[in-house]
């Protein structure tokens, strides 16, 4: 381990604060480190491994496709890409898809799509309103969209064309709309800032506002999509149909992928407007198709809803009996709790030492985004370890 730390430090840019663990194998909701220790994984590659680790259907699909055709560029037709787009449009009610390679890239595509729409239909309007405490990615435009100054500061000046307003405040949003506004971009559930869901009435109000003012509604479902909140899209679960949706993270079960989905006039890219060399290649799309198959066959969105409720009730019990816990939140398998003090990093360590992987999204906030395959027994185990870790503070 220590030699790997030194090798890593020498050759990798120090962008990540890593946990002191080297992971070598995964199966279901469990991971193993190089010392043979087993961990129950509530991080799931940050909401990526929705089928758990190394699901046999996914492994088989990737292996089969890898031996047949992995990549040919978007200069040619490939069957898995078209089939995955067909499945995604039928699941979401969107009309068309563009495949990218990550969440940031999918959002970058959505931003370009909104600007193109503005040129075509709104006299060149280009401004996008997003929420404070949002997270939309690390490219320059998605960083500018992200409503967190701490991430933007080292790279200022930001690209222009973004305004930030408080989340879940319809009046503030309406007041921010101007002549140049073309779209509103929101996470239906803010993930990176510690699991804050949009109120149903707020999101429906935003939809109505967009309709009234001729604006596009972009739902960043990079983290909340793919069944994690109990429905395929969190926005649909909250009763709202966006004009543009972005997906990534769980989309291809652990292979790098992103997608921009658009409906009606919002789907306005023409040849040459946008592109990606690797986006939507046969290997990732075969993985995406297998991921969607398992999601349906094992009814994983419903499991996420059930297990999420069970987890949330457990967390509420923990909050009621332990004064160190200030608040708990959750929608499906996007869950979080806040401590009264800035000791989240200690809880991560204490839990890891007891065989449970958690992730701190802030000094006092812990996030749980486990595989959607998690069982009730695993939820109980996780709650037991969280209880012990919090008590040990
Ligand atoms: N959008 C949301 C809602 C996210 O949670 C994230 C990542 O955490 C991103 C975008 C960026 O995705 P990626 O890291 O794949 O670029």
CSV table of C-alpha atoms and ligand atoms in Angstrom, one decimal:
chain,number,residue,atom,x,y,z
A,1,UNK,CA,0.0,0.0,0.0
A,2,UNK,CA,2.6,2.6,1.0
A,3,UNK,CA,4.7,2.0,-2.1
A,4,UNK,CA,1.5,2.5,-4.2
A,5,UNK,CA,0.8,5.8,-2.4
A,6,UNK,CA,4.3,7.0,-3.2
A,7,UNK,CA,4.1,5.8,-6.8
A,8,UNK,CA,0.7,7.5,-7.2
A,9,UNK,CA,2.0,10.8,-5.7
A,10,UNK,CA,4.9,10.8,-8.2
A,11,UNK,CA,2.9,10.3,-11.4
A,12,UNK,CA,-0.7,11.3,-10.8
A,13,UNK,CA,-1.9,14.9,-10.5
A,14,UNK,CA,-3.0,15.4,-6.9
A,15,UNK,CA,-6.6,16.1,-7.6
A,16,UNK,CA,-8.1,13.4,-5.4
A,17,UNK,CA,-8.0,13.0,-1.6
A,18,UNK,CA,-8.1,9.3,-1.6
A,19,UNK,CA,-9.1,6.9,1.3
A,20,UNK,CA,-6.1,4.8,2.4
A,21,UNK,CA,-7.4,1.6,0.8
A,22,UNK,CA,-6.4,-0.2,-2.4
A,23,UNK,CA,-9.4,-2.0,-3.8
A,24,UNK,CA,-8.8,-5.1,-5.9
A,25,UNK,CA,-12.1,-7.0,-6.3
A,26,UNK,CA,-15.9,-6.5,-6.2
A,27,UNK,CA,-19.0,-8.7,-6.1
A,28,UNK,CA,-22.5,-7.5,-5.5
A,29,UNK,CA,-22.6,-4.8,-2.8
A,30,UNK,CA,-19.1,-5.8,-1.5
A,31,UNK,CA,-15.5,-4.8,-2.3
A,32,UNK,CA,-12.3,-6.4,-1.1
A,33,UNK,CA,-9.0,-4.6,-0.5
A,34,UNK,CA,-5.4,-5.9,-1.2
A,35,UNK,CA,-5.3,-7.2,2.4
A,36,UNK,CA,-8.3,-9.4,1.8
A,37,UNK,CA,-10.6,-7.2,4.0
A,38,UNK,CA,-14.2,-7.0,2.9
A,39,UNK,CA,-16.3,-3.7,2.7
A,40,UNK,CA,-20.0,-3.2,2.3
A,41,UNK,CA,-20.1,-0.4,-0.4
A,42,UNK,CA,-22.4,2.5,0.1
A,43,UNK,CA,-20.4,4.6,-2.3
A,44,UNK,CA,-20.9,2.5,-5.4
A,45,UNK,CA,-18.2,4.4,-7.3
A,46,UNK,CA,-20.2,7.6,-6.5
A,47,UNK,CA,-23.6,6.4,-7.6
A,48,UNK,CA,-22.2,4.5,-10.6
A,49,UNK,CA,-22.3,0.8,-9.8
A,50,UNK,CA,-26.1,0.5,-9.8
A,51,UNK,CA,-26.1,-3.2,-10.4
A,52,UNK,CA,-23.4,-3.7,-7.7
A,53,UNK,CA,-20.0,-4.9,-8.7
A,54,UNK,CA,-19.4,-7.4,-11.5
A,55,UNK,CA,-23.0,-8.3,-12.1
A,56,UNK,CA,-22.8,-11.5,-14.2
A,57,UNK,CA,-25.2,-10.2,-16.9
A,58,UNK,CA,-23.1,-7.0,-17.3
A,59,UNK,CA,-19.8,-8.9,-17.3
A,60,UNK,CA,-21.1,-11.3,-19.9
A,61,UNK,CA,-22.4,-8.5,-22.2
A,62,UNK,CA,-19.1,-6.6,-22.0
A,63,UNK,CA,-17.0,-9.7,-22.6
A,64,UNK,CA,-19.1,-10.7,-25.6
A,65,UNK,CA,-19.0,-7.2,-27.1
A,66,UNK,CA,-15.3,-6.8,-26.4
A,67,UNK,CA,-14.6,-9.9,-28.4
A,68,UNK,CA,-16.7,-8.6,-31.3
A,69,UNK,CA,-16.3,-4.9,-31.8
A,70,UNK,CA,-15.3,-2.2,-29.3
A,71,UNK,CA,-14.9,1.0,-31.2
A,72,UNK,CA,-15.3,2.3,-34.7
A,73,UNK,CA,-16.0,6.1,-34.3
A,74,UNK,CA,-19.3,7.8,-35.1
A,75,UNK,CA,-18.4,7.9,-38.8
A,76,UNK,CA,-20.3,4.6,-39.0
A,77,UNK,CA,-23.6,3.0,-37.9
A,78,UNK,CA,-23.4,0.5,-35.0
A,79,UNK,CA,-26.3,-1.5,-33.7
A,80,UNK,CA,-25.8,-1.2,-29.9
A,81,UNK,CA,-25.8,2.6,-30.0
A,82,UNK,CA,-29.1,2.8,-31.9
A,83,UNK,CA,-30.7,0.1,-29.6
A,84,UNK,CA,-29.6,1.9,-26.5
A,85,UNK,CA,-31.0,5.2,-27.7
A,86,UNK,CA,-34.3,3.4,-28.5
A,87,UNK,CA,-34.4,2.0,-25.0
A,88,UNK,CA,-33.6,5.3,-23.4
A,89,UNK,CA,-36.2,7.3,-25.4
A,90,UNK,CA,-38.9,4.8,-24.6
A,91,UNK,CA,-38.0,4.8,-20.9
A,92,UNK,CA,-37.9,8.6,-20.6
A,93,UNK,CA,-40.4,9.9,-23.2
A,94,UNK,CA,-37.6,11.9,-24.8
A,95,UNK,CA,-37.2,12.0,-28.6
A,96,UNK,CA,-33.5,11.8,-29.3
A,97,UNK,CA,-30.2,11.1,-27.6
A,98,UNK,CA,-26.6,12.2,-28.0
A,99,UNK,CA,-23.9,10.0,-26.3
A,100,UNK,CA,-21.0,11.5,-24.4
A,101,UNK,CA,-18.5,10.0,-22.0
A,102,UNK,CA,-19.2,11.6,-18.6
A,103,UNK,CA,-21.7,13.6,-16.7
A,104,UNK,CA,-19.8,16.9,-17.3
A,105,UNK,CA,-19.7,16.2,-21.0
A,106,UNK,CA,-23.4,15.3,-21.1
A,107,UNK,CA,-24.2,18.7,-19.4
A,108,UNK,CA,-21.8,20.5,-21.7
A,109,UNK,CA,-23.9,19.0,-24.5
A,110,UNK,CA,-27.1,20.2,-22.9
A,111,UNK,CA,-25.8,23.7,-22.5
A,112,UNK,CA,-24.8,23.8,-26.1
A,113,UNK,CA,-28.2,22.5,-27.1
A,114,UNK,CA,-30.0,25.2,-25.1
A,115,UNK,CA,-27.8,27.9,-26.7
A,116,UNK,CA,-28.6,26.5,-30.2
A,117,UNK,CA,-32.3,26.5,-29.3
A,118,UNK,CA,-31.9,30.2,-28.2
A,119,UNK,CA,-30.3,31.1,-31.5
A,120,UNK,CA,-33.1,29.3,-33.5
A,121,UNK,CA,-36.1,30.2,-31.5
A,122,UNK,CA,-35.4,32.9,-28.9
A,123,UNK,CA,-33.6,35.7,-30.7
A,124,UNK,CA,-30.1,34.6,-29.5
A,125,UNK,CA,-31.0,34.2,-25.8
A,126,UNK,CA,-28.2,32.2,-24.2
A,127,UNK,CA,-28.4,32.5,-20.4
A,128,UNK,CA,-29.0,29.5,-18.2
A,129,UNK,CA,-30.2,29.8,-14.6
A,130,UNK,CA,-29.1,27.2,-12.2
A,131,UNK,CA,-29.3,26.6,-8.5
A,132,UNK,CA,-27.0,27.5,-5.7
A,133,UNK,CA,-25.2,24.4,-4.2
A,134,UNK,CA,-25.8,22.6,-7.5
A,135,UNK,CA,-23.1,20.5,-9.1
A,136,UNK,CA,-22.9,20.1,-12.9
A,137,UNK,CA,-19.3,19.1,-13.6
A,138,UNK,CA,-15.7,20.2,-13.9
A,139,UNK,CA,-15.4,21.4,-17.4
A,140,UNK,CA,-15.3,25.2,-17.7
A,141,UNK,CA,-18.9,25.6,-18.8
A,142,UNK,CA,-20.3,23.1,-16.3
A,143,UNK,CA,-18.2,24.7,-13.6
A,144,UNK,CA,-19.7,28.0,-14.5
A,145,UNK,CA,-23.1,26.3,-14.3
A,146,UNK,CA,-22.3,24.8,-10.9
A,147,UNK,CA,-23.6,27.1,-8.1
A,148,UNK,CA,-20.6,26.7,-5.8
A,149,UNK,CA,-18.0,29.5,-5.9
A,150,UNK,CA,-15.3,27.4,-4.2
A,151,UNK,CA,-15.0,25.2,-7.3
A,152,UNK,CA,-14.9,28.2,-9.6
A,153,UNK,CA,-12.5,30.5,-7.8
A,154,UNK,CA,-9.2,28.9,-8.9
A,155,UNK,CA,-10.2,29.0,-12.5
A,156,UNK,CA,-11.8,32.4,-12.8
A,157,UNK,CA,-12.9,34.1,-15.0
A,158,UNK,CA,-15.8,31.7,-15.7
A,159,UNK,CA,-17.5,31.5,-19.2
A,160,UNK,CA,-20.4,33.9,-19.1
A,161,UNK,CA,-24.1,33.1,-19.4
A,162,UNK,CA,-25.0,31.5,-16.0
A,163,UNK,CA,-27.0,32.9,-13.1
A,164,UNK,CA,-27.5,31.1,-9.8
A,165,UNK,CA,-30.5,31.3,-7.5
A,166,UNK,CA,-31.5,29.6,-4.3
A,167,UNK,CA,-32.9,26.1,-4.8
A,168,UNK,CA,-36.6,25.4,-4.0
A,169,UNK,CA,-37.4,29.1,-4.3
A,170,UNK,CA,-39.7,29.7,-7.2
A,171,UNK,CA,-40.1,33.4,-6.6
A,172,UNK,CA,-36.3,33.9,-6.7
A,173,UNK,CA,-36.1,31.9,-9.9
A,174,UNK,CA,-38.8,33.9,-11.6
A,175,UNK,CA,-37.2,37.2,-10.5
A,176,UNK,CA,-33.9,36.1,-12.1
A,177,UNK,CA,-35.4,35.5,-15.6
A,178,UNK,CA,-34.3,38.1,-18.1
A,179,UNK,CA,-34.4,38.9,-21.8
A,180,UNK,CA,-31.4,36.6,-22.4
A,181,UNK,CA,-32.6,33.7,-20.4
A,182,UNK,CA,-33.1,30.5,-22.5
A,183,UNK,CA,-33.1,27.7,-19.9
A,184,UNK,CA,-33.3,26.6,-16.3
A,185,UNK,CA,-31.0,23.7,-15.3
A,186,UNK,CA,-31.6,21.8,-12.1
A,187,UNK,CA,-30.7,18.6,-10.4
A,188,UNK,CA,-34.1,17.2,-9.3
A,189,UNK,CA,-32.1,15.9,-6.3
A,190,UNK,CA,-28.9,17.9,-5.5
A,191,UNK,CA,-26.4,15.1,-4.9
A,192,UNK,CA,-22.9,16.5,-4.4
A,193,UNK,CA,-24.0,19.1,-1.9
A,194,UNK,CA,-25.5,16.4,0.3
A,195,UNK,CA,-28.9,15.1,-1.0
A,196,UNK,CA,-31.4,17.9,-1.2
A,197,UNK,CA,-34.5,17.0,-3.2
A,198,UNK,CA,-36.6,19.5,-5.1
A,199,UNK,CA,-40.0,19.9,-3.6
A,200,UNK,CA,-42.6,18.4,-5.9
A,201,UNK,CA,-44.6,21.7,-6.0
A,202,UNK,CA,-41.4,23.7,-6.8
A,203,UNK,CA,-40.3,21.5,-9.7
A,204,UNK,CA,-43.8,21.5,-11.1
A,205,UNK,CA,-43.9,25.3,-10.7
A,206,UNK,CA,-40.6,25.5,-12.6
A,207,UNK,CA,-42.1,23.5,-15.4
A,208,UNK,CA,-45.1,25.8,-15.6
A,209,UNK,CA,-42.8,28.8,-15.5
A,210,UNK,CA,-40.7,27.5,-18.3
A,211,UNK,CA,-43.9,26.8,-20.4
A,212,UNK,CA,-45.1,30.4,-19.7
A,213,UNK,CA,-41.9,32.1,-20.5
A,214,UNK,CA,-40.8,29.9,-23.4
A,215,UNK,CA,-37.7,28.5,-21.5
A,216,UNK,CA,-36.2,25.0,-21.7
A,217,UNK,CA,-36.1,22.9,-18.5
A,218,UNK,CA,-32.9,20.9,-18.3
A,219,UNK,CA,-32.9,18.1,-15.7
A,220,UNK,CA,-29.4,17.1,-14.7
A,221,UNK,CA,-30.1,13.4,-13.7
A,222,UNK,CA,-26.5,12.4,-13.9
A,223,UNK,CA,-26.7,11.2,-10.2
A,224,UNK,CA,-30.5,10.9,-9.7
A,225,UNK,CA,-31.4,9.1,-12.9
A,226,UNK,CA,-31.3,5.3,-13.7
A,227,UNK,CA,-33.8,4.3,-11.1
A,228,UNK,CA,-31.9,5.5,-8.1
A,229,UNK,CA,-34.8,7.5,-6.5
A,230,UNK,CA,-37.4,4.8,-7.2
A,231,UNK,CA,-38.4,5.9,-10.7
A,232,UNK,CA,-36.2,5.8,-13.8
A,233,UNK,CA,-35.9,9.6,-13.7
A,234,UNK,CA,-36.3,11.5,-10.5
A,235,UNK,CA,-38.0,14.3,-12.4
A,236,UNK,CA,-40.7,11.8,-13.5
A,237,UNK,CA,-41.1,10.7,-9.9
A,238,UNK,CA,-41.7,14.3,-9.0
A,239,UNK,CA,-44.3,14.6,-11.8
A,240,UNK,CA,-42.3,16.7,-14.2
A,241,UNK,CA,-41.3,16.1,-17.9
A,242,UNK,CA,-38.1,18.2,-18.7
A,243,UNK,CA,-37.2,19.3,-22.3
A,244,UNK,CA,-33.6,18.0,-21.9
A,245,UNK,CA,-32.3,15.3,-19.5
A,246,UNK,CA,-28.7,14.3,-18.9
A,247,UNK,CA,-27.6,10.9,-17.6
A,248,UNK,CA,-24.2,9.4,-16.8
A,249,UNK,CA,-22.9,7.6,-13.7
A,250,UNK,CA,-25.0,4.5,-13.7
A,251,UNK,CA,-25.9,4.6,-17.4
A,252,UNK,CA,-23.5,1.9,-18.5
A,253,UNK,CA,-23.1,0.1,-15.1
A,254,UNK,CA,-19.5,1.3,-14.6
A,255,UNK,CA,-18.1,2.0,-18.0
A,256,UNK,CA,-17.6,5.7,-18.8
A,257,UNK,CA,-20.7,7.1,-20.5
A,258,UNK,CA,-23.0,10.1,-20.6
A,259,UNK,CA,-26.1,11.0,-22.5
A,260,UNK,CA,-28.1,14.1,-23.4
A,261,UNK,CA,-31.7,13.3,-24.1
A,262,UNK,CA,-34.0,16.0,-25.7
A,263,UNK,CA,-37.6,16.4,-26.5
A,264,UNK,CA,-39.4,18.3,-29.3
A,265,UNK,CA,-37.8,21.5,-30.5
A,266,UNK,CA,-35.1,21.2,-27.9
A,267,UNK,CA,-33.5,18.4,-30.0
A,268,UNK,CA,-32.0,20.9,-32.4
A,269,UNK,CA,-28.5,19.7,-33.1
A,270,UNK,CA,-27.6,19.4,-36.8
A,271,UNK,CA,-24.6,17.7,-38.4
A,272,UNK,CA,-21.4,19.3,-37.3
A,273,UNK,CA,-22.9,21.0,-34.2
A,274,UNK,CA,-21.5,18.6,-31.7
A,275,UNK,CA,-19.6,15.3,-31.6
A,276,UNK,CA,-17.5,12.9,-29.6
A,277,UNK,CA,-14.9,10.3,-30.8
A,278,UNK,CA,-15.6,7.7,-28.2
A,279,UNK,CA,-19.2,8.6,-27.2
A,280,UNK,CA,-21.7,5.8,-27.7
A,281,UNK,CA,-19.2,3.2,-28.8
A,282,UNK,CA,-20.4,-0.4,-29.2
A,283,UNK,CA,-18.7,-1.5,-26.0
A,284,UNK,CA,-20.2,1.1,-23.6
A,285,UNK,CA,-23.6,0.8,-25.4
A,286,UNK,CA,-23.7,-3.0,-25.0
A,287,UNK,CA,-22.9,-2.4,-21.3
A,288,UNK,CA,-25.8,0.2,-21.2
A,289,UNK,CA,-28.2,-2.3,-22.7
A,290,UNK,CA,-27.2,-5.0,-20.2
A,291,UNK,CA,-27.6,-2.5,-17.4
A,292,UNK,CA,-31.1,-1.5,-18.5
A,293,UNK,CA,-32.0,-5.2,-18.9
A,294,UNK,CA,-31.0,-6.0,-15.3
A,295,UNK,CA,-32.7,-2.8,-14.1
A,296,UNK,CA,-36.0,-4.1,-15.6
A,297,UNK,CA,-35.6,-7.8,-14.9
A,298,UNK,CA,-34.7,-7.3,-11.3
A,299,UNK,CA,-37.1,-4.4,-10.8
A,300,UNK,CA,-34.3,-2.4,-9.3
A,301,UNK,CA,-36.0,1.0,-9.3
A,302,UNK,CA,-38.7,-0.5,-7.1
A,303,UNK,CA,-36.1,-2.0,-4.9
A,304,UNK,CA,-34.4,1.4,-4.6
A,305,UNK,CA,-37.6,2.9,-3.5
A,306,UNK,CA,-38.3,0.2,-0.9
A,307,UNK,CA,-34.7,-0.1,0.4
A,308,UNK,CA,-34.4,3.7,0.5
A,309,UNK,CA,-37.5,4.0,2.7
A,310,UNK,CA,-36.1,1.2,5.0
A,311,UNK,CA,-32.7,3.0,5.2
A,312,UNK,CA,-34.3,6.4,5.8
A,313,UNK,CA,-36.4,5.0,8.7
A,314,UNK,CA,-33.3,3.4,10.2
A,315,UNK,CA,-31.5,6.8,9.9
A,316,UNK,CA,-34.4,8.5,11.6
A,317,UNK,CA,-34.1,6.1,14.5
A,318,UNK,CA,-30.4,6.8,14.7
A,319,UNK,CA,-31.0,10.5,14.8
A,320,UNK,CA,-33.7,10.1,17.5
A,321,UNK,CA,-31.3,8.2,19.8
A,322,UNK,CA,-28.0,9.9,19.0
A,323,UNK,CA,-27.6,13.6,19.6
A,324,UNK,CA,-24.5,13.7,17.4
A,325,UNK,CA,-26.8,13.3,14.4
A,326,UNK,CA,-28.5,16.6,13.4
A,327,UNK,CA,-30.6,15.7,10.4
A,328,UNK,CA,-31.3,12.9,7.9
A,329,UNK,CA,-32.6,13.0,4.3
A,330,UNK,CA,-33.3,10.7,1.5
A,331,UNK,CA,-35.2,9.9,-1.6
A,332,UNK,CA,-34.8,6.3,-2.8
A,333,UNK,CA,-31.2,5.3,-2.5
A,334,UNK,CA,-29.9,8.9,-2.4
A,335,UNK,CA,-29.4,9.3,1.4
A,336,UNK,CA,-27.5,11.6,3.7
A,337,UNK,CA,-27.2,12.6,7.3
A,338,UNK,CA,-25.7,15.7,8.9
A,339,UNK,CA,-23.7,15.6,12.2
A,340,UNK,CA,-23.9,18.5,14.6
A,341,UNK,CA,-20.1,18.9,14.4
A,342,UNK,CA,-17.7,18.9,11.5
A,343,UNK,CA,-16.7,15.3,12.1
A,344,UNK,CA,-17.8,13.6,8.9
A,345,UNK,CA,-14.3,12.5,7.9
A,346,UNK,CA,-14.0,10.7,11.3
A,347,UNK,CA,-17.2,8.8,10.6
A,348,UNK,CA,-15.9,7.8,7.2
A,349,UNK,CA,-12.8,6.3,8.9
A,350,UNK,CA,-14.6,4.7,11.8
A,351,UNK,CA,-17.1,3.1,9.3
A,352,UNK,CA,-14.3,1.9,7.0
A,353,UNK,CA,-12.5,0.3,9.9
A,354,UNK,CA,-15.7,-1.6,10.6
A,355,UNK,CA,-16.1,-2.7,7.0
A,356,UNK,CA,-18.4,0.0,5.5
A,357,UNK,CA,-17.6,2.5,2.8
A,358,UNK,CA,-19.3,5.9,3.1
A,359,UNK,CA,-18.6,9.2,1.5
A,360,UNK,CA,-18.4,12.7,3.1
A,361,UNK,CA,-19.9,15.4,0.9
A,362,UNK,CA,-19.0,18.2,3.4
A,363,UNK,CA,-17.4,18.6,6.8
A,364,UNK,CA,-20.5,17.5,8.6
A,365,UNK,CA,-22.4,15.5,5.9
A,366,UNK,CA,-22.3,11.8,5.0
A,367,UNK,CA,-23.8,10.5,1.8
A,368,UNK,CA,-25.0,7.0,0.9
A,369,UNK,CA,-25.6,6.0,-2.7
A,370,UNK,CA,-25.4,2.2,-2.7
A,371,UNK,CA,-26.0,-0.2,-5.5
A,372,UNK,CA,-29.7,-0.5,-6.4
A,373,UNK,CA,-29.4,-4.2,-5.7
A,374,UNK,CA,-28.9,-3.7,-2.0
A,375,UNK,CA,-30.9,-6.1,0.3
A,376,UNK,CA,-32.7,-5.4,3.5
A,377,UNK,CA,-30.1,-7.4,5.4
A,378,UNK,CA,-27.4,-5.3,3.9
A,379,UNK,CA,-29.2,-2.1,4.8
A,380,UNK,CA,-29.5,-3.4,8.4
A,381,UNK,CA,-25.8,-4.2,8.5
A,382,UNK,CA,-25.0,-0.7,7.2
A,383,UNK,CA,-27.2,1.0,9.7
A,384,UNK,CA,-25.6,-1.1,12.5
A,385,UNK,CA,-22.1,0.0,11.5
A,386,UNK,CA,-23.2,3.7,11.1
A,387,UNK,CA,-24.7,3.5,14.6
A,388,UNK,CA,-21.4,2.2,16.0
A,389,UNK,CA,-19.3,4.7,14.1
A,390,UNK,CA,-21.4,7.7,15.3
A,391,UNK,CA,-21.3,6.3,18.8
A,392,UNK,CA,-17.6,6.1,18.7
A,393,UNK,CA,-17.1,9.8,17.9
B,1,LIG,N1,-24.0,16.3,-12.6
B,1,LIG,C1,-24.2,15.8,-11.4
B,1,LIG,C2,-25.6,16.0,-10.8
B,1,LIG,C3,-23.3,15.1,-10.7
B,1,LIG,O1,-23.5,14.5,-9.5
B,1,LIG,C4,-22.0,14.9,-11.3
B,1,LIG,C5,-20.9,14.2,-10.6
B,1,LIG,O2,-20.9,14.0,-9.4
B,1,LIG,C6,-21.8,15.5,-12.5
B,1,LIG,C7,-22.8,16.2,-13.2
B,1,LIG,C8,-20.4,15.4,-13.2
B,1,LIG,O3,-20.3,14.1,-13.7
B,1,LIG,P1,-18.9,13.5,-14.1
B,1,LIG,O4,-18.0,13.4,-12.9
B,1,LIG,O5,-19.1,12.2,-14.7
B,1,LIG,O6,-18.3,14.5,-15.1
